Amino acid sequence: MTRGTQHFIGKAHGKIILIGEHAVVYGEPAIALPFKAAPVEVSIEKDTGPVSVSSDYYTGPLEDAPGKLENIKVLLFEIGKELGQTINNLFIKITSHIPPERGMGSSAAVSTALIRALFQYFNVQLNEEQLLAYIDISEKIVHGNPSGIDARVTSSDAPIFYKKNQFFEPFPINISGYLIVADTGKKGQTSHAVADVATLFNDDYEKTTKLIQNIGERAIRAKLAIIHNDLAALGTLLSQTHELLKELTVSDESLDHLVDTALKAGALGAKLTGGGRGGCMIALAQSERYAMVIKNKLIEQGAINTWVHALEGE
Ligand code: MEV
């Protein structure tokens, strides 16, 4: 196998949904932040033979890859079609620091980085609209019915305020607080949680609609709390949203335990983040010192990984 010397690199990062997950699928607004502590890089080299991939979960010819990489196969096919290229003779190396299946945007970020790397490889300018359209194709394969928020935030440098099919705007977060992100260590399948919420609509339309609207209302109030630098109000809204997400059945014991731990350790608010049913949670602290106390408690109580994220200047 002879590889080329030139590497074509595409980058992206994970995401943190501050507020509004699940409700955003039904058209309610949500706020999400780029999670730059969890970057992804995709490097493409010229190679001989069929396309091959190297990643944490699979290394080998793409055509033999497990179902998990189906979105990558489809992306290569679609991009090849648009660029009039047969995509072959490539070695794709995926290096991701995003914990997979934890609701932190791993699939969207890998797609973003891959699309960016491929367009560089073919020396074709990639515009924002094209990028988002391709990530959406990939996310539909991975998540079934995505709202599109992961696609927009994993490719954005700034936090976003997002409403499906309506608006998507950068939203500067100048609030002097800290978010602690903690990983329960349990994998959570966003597609299953999203499908189960859809079933809840069938079972009890009125109750589910009310829950979704209550989450959306809190996302709007969270935006105002951030604009007015009201950290305590933001914390309360996060905790209230966790209770609503519990009623939507997308939390679990591991998340509830870490949320309770963070609140007992002095967090101003805490909730699950992303798809839920395992995965990650976030807690809000007023200072770095408090953030460290909460982080240590979360580790003591079972979090397998934690990150402290300053909100000021986001
Ligand atoms: C997943 O990161 C967020 C969800 O709201 C699903 C989506 O918006 O596509 C659970």
Short mmCIF file of C-alpha atoms and ligand atoms in Angstrom, two decimals:
data_model
loop_
_atom_site.label_atom_id
_atom_site.label_comp_id
_atom_site.label_asym_id
_atom_site.label_seq_id
_atom_site.Cartn_x
_atom_site.Cartn_y
_atom_site.Cartn_z
CA MET A 1 0.00 0.00 0.00
CA THR A 2 1.54 3.32 -1.02
CA ARG A 3 0.26 6.39 0.75
CA GLY A 4 0.70 9.96 -0.40
CA THR A 5 2.76 12.46 1.55
CA GLN A 6 0.09 15.13 1.58
CA HIS A 7 -2.55 15.13 4.33
CA PHE A 8 -5.84 16.96 3.91
CA ILE A 9 -7.21 17.87 7.32
CA GLY A 10 -10.74 18.71 8.40
CA LYS A 11 -11.57 19.77 11.96
CA ALA A 12 -14.67 20.07 14.13
CA HIS A 13 -15.62 19.73 17.80
CA GLY A 14 -18.27 18.26 20.04
CA LYS A 15 -21.24 20.15 21.44
CA ILE A 16 -22.96 20.83 24.74
CA ILE A 17 -26.71 21.37 24.67
CA LEU A 18 -27.27 23.92 27.40
CA ILE A 19 -31.05 23.69 27.22
CA GLY A 20 -33.77 22.55 24.84
CA GLU A 21 -32.81 18.99 23.81
CA HIS A 22 -35.66 16.77 22.58
CA ALA A 23 -38.07 19.74 22.50
CA VAL A 24 -35.93 21.14 19.65
CA VAL A 25 -36.94 18.15 17.50
CA TYR A 26 -40.54 19.48 17.73
CA GLY A 27 -39.70 23.05 16.77
CA GLU A 28 -38.99 24.54 20.21
CA PRO A 29 -35.85 26.71 20.57
CA ALA A 30 -32.60 25.46 22.10
CA ILE A 31 -29.17 26.79 23.06
CA ALA A 32 -26.02 24.84 22.30
CA LEU A 33 -22.32 25.52 22.80
CA PRO A 34 -19.29 24.31 20.87
CA PHE A 35 -17.40 21.84 23.07
CA LYS A 36 -13.88 22.78 22.04
CA ALA A 37 -12.26 20.65 24.75
CA ALA A 38 -13.44 17.68 22.67
CA PRO A 39 -12.01 18.16 19.15
CA VAL A 40 -12.18 15.87 16.12
CA GLU A 41 -9.73 15.71 13.25
CA VAL A 42 -10.13 13.80 10.00
CA SER A 43 -7.06 13.39 7.83
CA ILE A 44 -7.23 12.14 4.24
CA GLU A 45 -4.27 10.77 2.29
CA LYS A 46 -4.01 9.41 -1.20
CA ASP A 47 -3.69 5.63 -1.12
CA THR A 48 -3.90 2.71 -3.48
CA GLY A 49 -6.87 0.36 -3.52
CA PRO A 50 -10.32 0.88 -2.06
CA VAL A 51 -11.11 3.50 0.57
CA SER A 52 -9.87 2.45 4.01
CA VAL A 53 -10.55 3.93 7.43
CA SER A 54 -8.81 4.09 10.76
CA SER A 55 -10.82 5.07 13.83
CA ASP A 56 -11.19 4.08 17.49
CA TYR A 57 -13.83 1.49 16.69
CA TYR A 58 -12.78 0.15 13.27
CA THR A 59 -9.71 -0.03 11.06
CA GLY A 60 -9.86 -1.55 7.59
CA PRO A 61 -11.57 -1.25 4.22
CA LEU A 62 -14.62 1.02 4.40
CA GLU A 63 -16.74 -1.44 2.43
CA ASP A 64 -16.29 -4.03 5.21
CA ALA A 65 -16.97 -1.53 8.02
CA PRO A 66 -19.80 -2.20 10.49
CA GLY A 67 -23.16 -0.47 10.21
CA LYS A 68 -21.87 2.32 12.45
CA LEU A 69 -19.92 3.78 9.52
CA GLU A 70 -22.86 3.63 7.11
CA ASN A 71 -23.17 7.44 7.26
CA ILE A 72 -19.57 7.80 6.06
CA LYS A 73 -20.18 5.47 3.11
CA VAL A 74 -23.25 7.50 2.14
CA LEU A 75 -21.40 10.81 2.54
CA LEU A 76 -18.56 9.67 0.26
CA PHE A 77 -21.08 8.52 -2.32
CA GLU A 78 -23.09 11.76 -2.23
CA ILE A 79 -20.06 14.03 -2.29
CA GLY A 80 -18.47 12.00 -5.11
CA LYS A 81 -21.70 12.36 -7.09
CA GLU A 82 -21.83 16.13 -6.61
CA LEU A 83 -18.16 16.63 -7.46
CA GLY A 84 -18.27 14.22 -10.40
CA GLN A 85 -15.54 12.09 -8.80
CA THR A 86 -15.25 8.40 -8.14
CA ILE A 87 -14.09 8.27 -4.56
CA ASN A 88 -11.41 5.65 -4.33
CA ASN A 89 -7.74 5.36 -3.35
CA LEU A 90 -8.17 7.19 -0.03
CA PHE A 91 -7.03 6.53 3.50
CA ILE A 92 -9.24 8.28 6.07
CA LYS A 93 -7.94 8.67 9.61
CA ILE A 94 -10.46 9.77 12.25
CA THR A 95 -9.06 11.08 15.54
CA SER A 96 -11.81 12.01 17.98
CA HIS A 97 -11.66 13.23 21.57
CA ILE A 98 -15.45 13.23 21.90
CA PRO A 99 -16.77 10.36 24.00
CA PRO A 100 -18.97 8.44 21.51
CA GLU A 101 -22.66 7.77 22.23
CA ARG A 102 -22.71 10.24 25.10
CA GLY A 103 -24.90 12.95 23.55
CA MET A 104 -21.88 15.18 22.89
CA GLY A 105 -22.19 15.42 19.11
CA SER A 106 -19.64 12.78 18.14
CA SER A 107 -21.34 11.67 14.90
CA ALA A 108 -22.07 15.20 13.64
CA ALA A 109 -18.53 16.36 14.45
CA VAL A 110 -16.92 13.43 12.62
CA SER A 111 -19.13 14.14 9.60
CA THR A 112 -18.25 17.85 9.70
CA ALA A 113 -14.52 17.14 9.82
CA LEU A 114 -14.76 14.48 7.09
CA ILE A 115 -16.70 16.73 4.69
CA ARG A 116 -14.22 19.57 5.27
CA ALA A 117 -11.26 17.23 4.63
CA LEU A 118 -12.81 15.77 1.46
CA PHE A 119 -13.51 19.15 -0.10
CA GLN A 120 -9.91 20.15 0.62
CA TYR A 121 -8.68 16.91 -0.94
CA PHE A 122 -10.61 17.70 -4.13
CA ASN A 123 -9.58 21.35 -3.89
CA VAL A 124 -13.19 22.53 -4.06
CA GLN A 125 -14.56 25.46 -2.05
CA LEU A 126 -17.18 24.30 0.49
CA ASN A 127 -19.87 26.75 1.52
CA GLU A 128 -21.81 26.71 4.81
CA GLU A 129 -25.07 25.67 3.17
CA GLN A 130 -23.46 22.67 1.44
CA LEU A 131 -21.69 21.64 4.64
CA LEU A 132 -24.93 21.69 6.65
CA ALA A 133 -26.85 19.82 3.95
CA TYR A 134 -24.25 17.02 3.99
CA ILE A 135 -24.13 16.80 7.80
CA ASP A 136 -27.93 16.58 7.81
CA ILE A 137 -27.78 13.61 5.39
CA SER A 138 -25.34 11.86 7.70
CA GLU A 139 -27.26 12.70 10.90
CA LYS A 140 -30.51 11.31 9.46
CA ILE A 141 -28.75 7.97 9.04
CA VAL A 142 -27.34 8.02 12.57
CA HIS A 143 -30.23 9.60 14.50
CA GLY A 144 -33.34 8.92 12.45
CA ASN A 145 -35.10 12.23 13.10
CA PRO A 146 -32.48 14.85 14.03
CA SER A 147 -33.47 18.45 14.68
CA GLY A 148 -30.31 19.68 12.96
CA ILE A 149 -28.89 21.34 16.09
CA ASP A 150 -25.86 19.01 16.30
CA ALA A 151 -24.94 19.75 12.67
CA ARG A 152 -25.06 23.50 13.28
CA VAL A 153 -23.13 23.62 16.55
CA THR A 154 -20.36 21.12 15.74
CA SER A 155 -19.51 23.25 12.70
CA SER A 156 -19.87 26.60 14.50
CA ASP A 157 -17.21 28.52 16.42
CA ALA A 158 -19.81 30.30 18.55
CA PRO A 159 -22.71 29.17 20.74
CA ILE A 160 -26.02 29.09 18.88
CA PHE A 161 -29.67 29.79 19.51
CA TYR A 162 -31.56 27.42 17.21
CA LYS A 163 -35.09 26.69 16.14
CA LYS A 164 -35.55 23.92 13.59
CA ASN A 165 -36.32 25.16 10.06
CA GLN A 166 -36.72 28.72 11.36
CA PHE A 167 -33.57 30.31 12.65
CA PHE A 168 -30.04 29.58 13.58
CA GLU A 169 -28.07 32.46 15.04
CA PRO A 170 -24.75 32.83 16.85
CA PHE A 171 -25.51 33.67 20.46
CA PRO A 172 -22.62 35.13 22.48
CA ILE A 173 -22.68 33.88 26.08
CA ASN A 174 -21.10 36.52 28.27
CA ILE A 175 -22.12 35.20 31.64
CA SER A 176 -19.57 34.77 34.39
CA GLY A 177 -20.20 31.12 35.25
CA TYR A 178 -18.70 27.69 34.75
CA LEU A 179 -20.22 24.54 33.35
CA ILE A 180 -19.03 21.20 34.59
CA VAL A 181 -19.64 18.40 32.09
CA ALA A 182 -19.62 14.87 33.51
CA ASP A 183 -19.78 11.55 31.71
CA THR A 184 -21.85 8.83 33.43
CA GLY A 185 -19.80 6.23 31.54
CA LYS A 186 -23.01 4.77 30.20
CA LYS A 187 -23.69 4.82 26.45
CA GLY A 188 -26.91 6.52 25.41
CA GLN A 189 -28.51 6.00 22.00
CA THR A 190 -30.01 9.34 20.98
CA SER A 191 -32.01 7.68 18.19
CA HIS A 192 -33.77 5.40 20.72
CA ALA A 193 -34.55 8.25 23.11
CA VAL A 194 -35.89 10.41 20.24
CA ALA A 195 -38.03 7.49 18.99
CA ASP A 196 -39.41 6.89 22.51
CA VAL A 197 -40.43 10.54 22.84
CA ALA A 198 -42.27 10.16 19.51
CA THR A 199 -44.10 7.16 21.01
CA LEU A 200 -45.05 9.26 24.06
CA PHE A 201 -46.77 11.68 21.67
CA ASN A 202 -48.86 8.80 20.36
CA ASP A 203 -49.66 7.60 23.88
CA ASP A 204 -50.50 10.97 25.43
CA TYR A 205 -50.40 13.83 22.95
CA GLU A 206 -51.59 16.56 25.32
CA LYS A 207 -49.22 15.75 28.18
CA THR A 208 -46.21 15.36 25.86
CA THR A 209 -47.01 18.59 24.01
CA LYS A 210 -47.16 20.45 27.33
CA LEU A 211 -43.80 19.00 28.43
CA ILE A 212 -42.17 19.98 25.14
CA GLN A 213 -43.61 23.50 25.32
CA ASN A 214 -42.44 23.88 28.94
CA ILE A 215 -38.90 22.98 27.88
CA GLY A 216 -39.07 25.45 24.98
CA GLU A 217 -40.31 28.20 27.29
CA ARG A 218 -37.34 27.54 29.58
CA ALA A 219 -34.93 27.81 26.65
CA ILE A 220 -36.32 31.28 25.88
CA ARG A 221 -36.06 32.28 29.56
CA ALA A 222 -32.52 30.90 29.69
CA LYS A 223 -31.59 33.14 26.76
CA LEU A 224 -32.91 36.15 28.70
CA ALA A 225 -31.11 35.04 31.90
CA ILE A 226 -27.85 34.88 29.94
CA ILE A 227 -28.42 38.31 28.37
CA HIS A 228 -29.08 39.76 31.86
CA ASN A 229 -26.12 37.89 33.41
CA ASP A 230 -28.48 36.20 35.89
CA LEU A 231 -26.62 33.02 36.76
CA ALA A 232 -29.01 31.98 39.54
CA ALA A 233 -32.02 32.18 37.19
CA LEU A 234 -30.14 30.18 34.58
CA GLY A 235 -29.32 27.50 37.17
CA THR A 236 -32.97 27.19 38.22
CA LEU A 237 -34.05 26.84 34.58
CA LEU A 238 -31.50 24.07 34.00
CA SER A 239 -32.74 22.08 37.02
CA GLN A 240 -36.39 22.58 36.08
CA THR A 241 -35.59 21.34 32.58
CA HIS A 242 -33.99 18.19 33.99
CA GLU A 243 -37.27 17.44 35.81
CA LEU A 244 -39.20 17.93 32.56
CA LEU A 245 -36.74 15.65 30.69
CA LYS A 246 -37.28 13.03 33.40
CA GLU A 247 -41.00 13.19 32.71
CA LEU A 248 -40.21 12.75 29.03
CA THR A 249 -38.49 9.49 30.14
CA VAL A 250 -35.10 10.40 28.66
CA SER A 251 -33.14 10.51 31.92
CA ASP A 252 -31.95 7.48 33.86
CA GLU A 253 -30.55 6.61 37.30
CA SER A 254 -26.95 7.36 36.36
CA LEU A 255 -27.87 10.88 35.17
CA ASP A 256 -30.25 11.58 38.07
CA HIS A 257 -27.57 10.49 40.54
CA LEU A 258 -24.96 12.88 39.08
CA VAL A 259 -27.51 15.71 38.85
CA ASP A 260 -28.41 15.25 42.56
CA THR A 261 -24.72 15.02 43.46
CA ALA A 262 -23.94 18.30 41.67
CA LEU A 263 -26.84 20.12 43.33
CA LYS A 264 -25.83 18.86 46.79
CA ALA A 265 -22.27 19.97 46.10
CA GLY A 266 -23.46 23.54 45.49
CA ALA A 267 -24.31 23.71 41.76
CA LEU A 268 -26.74 26.49 40.82
CA GLY A 269 -28.48 24.04 38.51
CA ALA A 270 -27.89 20.74 36.75
CA LYS A 271 -29.41 18.62 34.00
CA LEU A 272 -28.70 15.90 31.50
CA THR A 273 -27.32 17.12 28.17
CA GLY A 274 -27.98 15.67 24.71
CA GLY A 275 -30.06 12.59 24.04
CA GLY A 276 -29.97 11.25 27.63
CA ARG A 277 -30.52 7.65 28.89
CA GLY A 278 -26.87 7.65 29.93
CA GLY A 279 -24.29 9.91 28.34
CA CYS A 280 -23.41 13.24 29.96
CA MET A 281 -24.84 15.81 32.34
CA ILE A 282 -23.96 19.45 33.00
CA ALA A 283 -23.88 21.50 36.20
CA LEU A 284 -23.60 25.28 36.60
CA ALA A 285 -21.21 26.86 39.11
CA GLN A 286 -20.65 30.51 39.98
CA SER A 287 -16.88 30.32 40.23
CA GLU A 288 -13.96 28.16 39.22
CA ARG A 289 -13.45 27.19 42.87
CA TYR A 290 -17.04 25.89 43.14
CA ALA A 291 -16.66 24.19 39.77
CA MET A 292 -13.66 22.23 41.07
CA VAL A 293 -15.53 21.18 44.24
CA ILE A 294 -18.49 19.96 42.14
CA LYS A 295 -16.22 18.25 39.62
CA ASN A 296 -14.43 16.33 42.41
CA LYS A 297 -17.73 15.25 43.96
CA LEU A 298 -18.97 14.04 40.56
CA ILE A 299 -15.82 11.95 40.10
CA GLU A 300 -16.20 10.56 43.62
CA GLN A 301 -19.79 9.60 42.78
CA GLY A 302 -18.98 7.70 39.59
CA ALA A 303 -18.41 10.16 36.72
CA ILE A 304 -15.77 8.56 34.49
CA ASN A 305 -14.69 11.86 32.95
CA THR A 306 -15.31 15.55 33.66
CA TRP A 307 -14.54 18.85 31.97
CA VAL A 308 -14.79 22.39 33.32
CA HIS A 309 -15.95 24.89 30.76
CA ALA A 310 -15.80 28.69 31.37
CA LEU A 311 -18.89 30.41 29.98
CA GLU A 312 -17.48 33.94 29.98
CA GLY A 313 -16.62 35.08 26.46
CA GLU A 314 -18.16 32.04 24.78
C1 MEV B 1 -29.21 15.40 20.49
O1 MEV B 1 -27.96 16.02 20.62
C2 MEV B 1 -30.28 16.39 20.78
C3 MEV B 1 -31.68 15.86 20.59
O2 MEV B 1 -32.55 16.98 20.79
C4 MEV B 1 -31.90 15.28 19.22
C5 MEV B 1 -31.84 16.32 18.12
O3 MEV B 1 -32.06 17.51 18.38
O4 MEV B 1 -31.60 15.92 16.99
C6 MEV B 1 -32.04 14.81 21.62
#
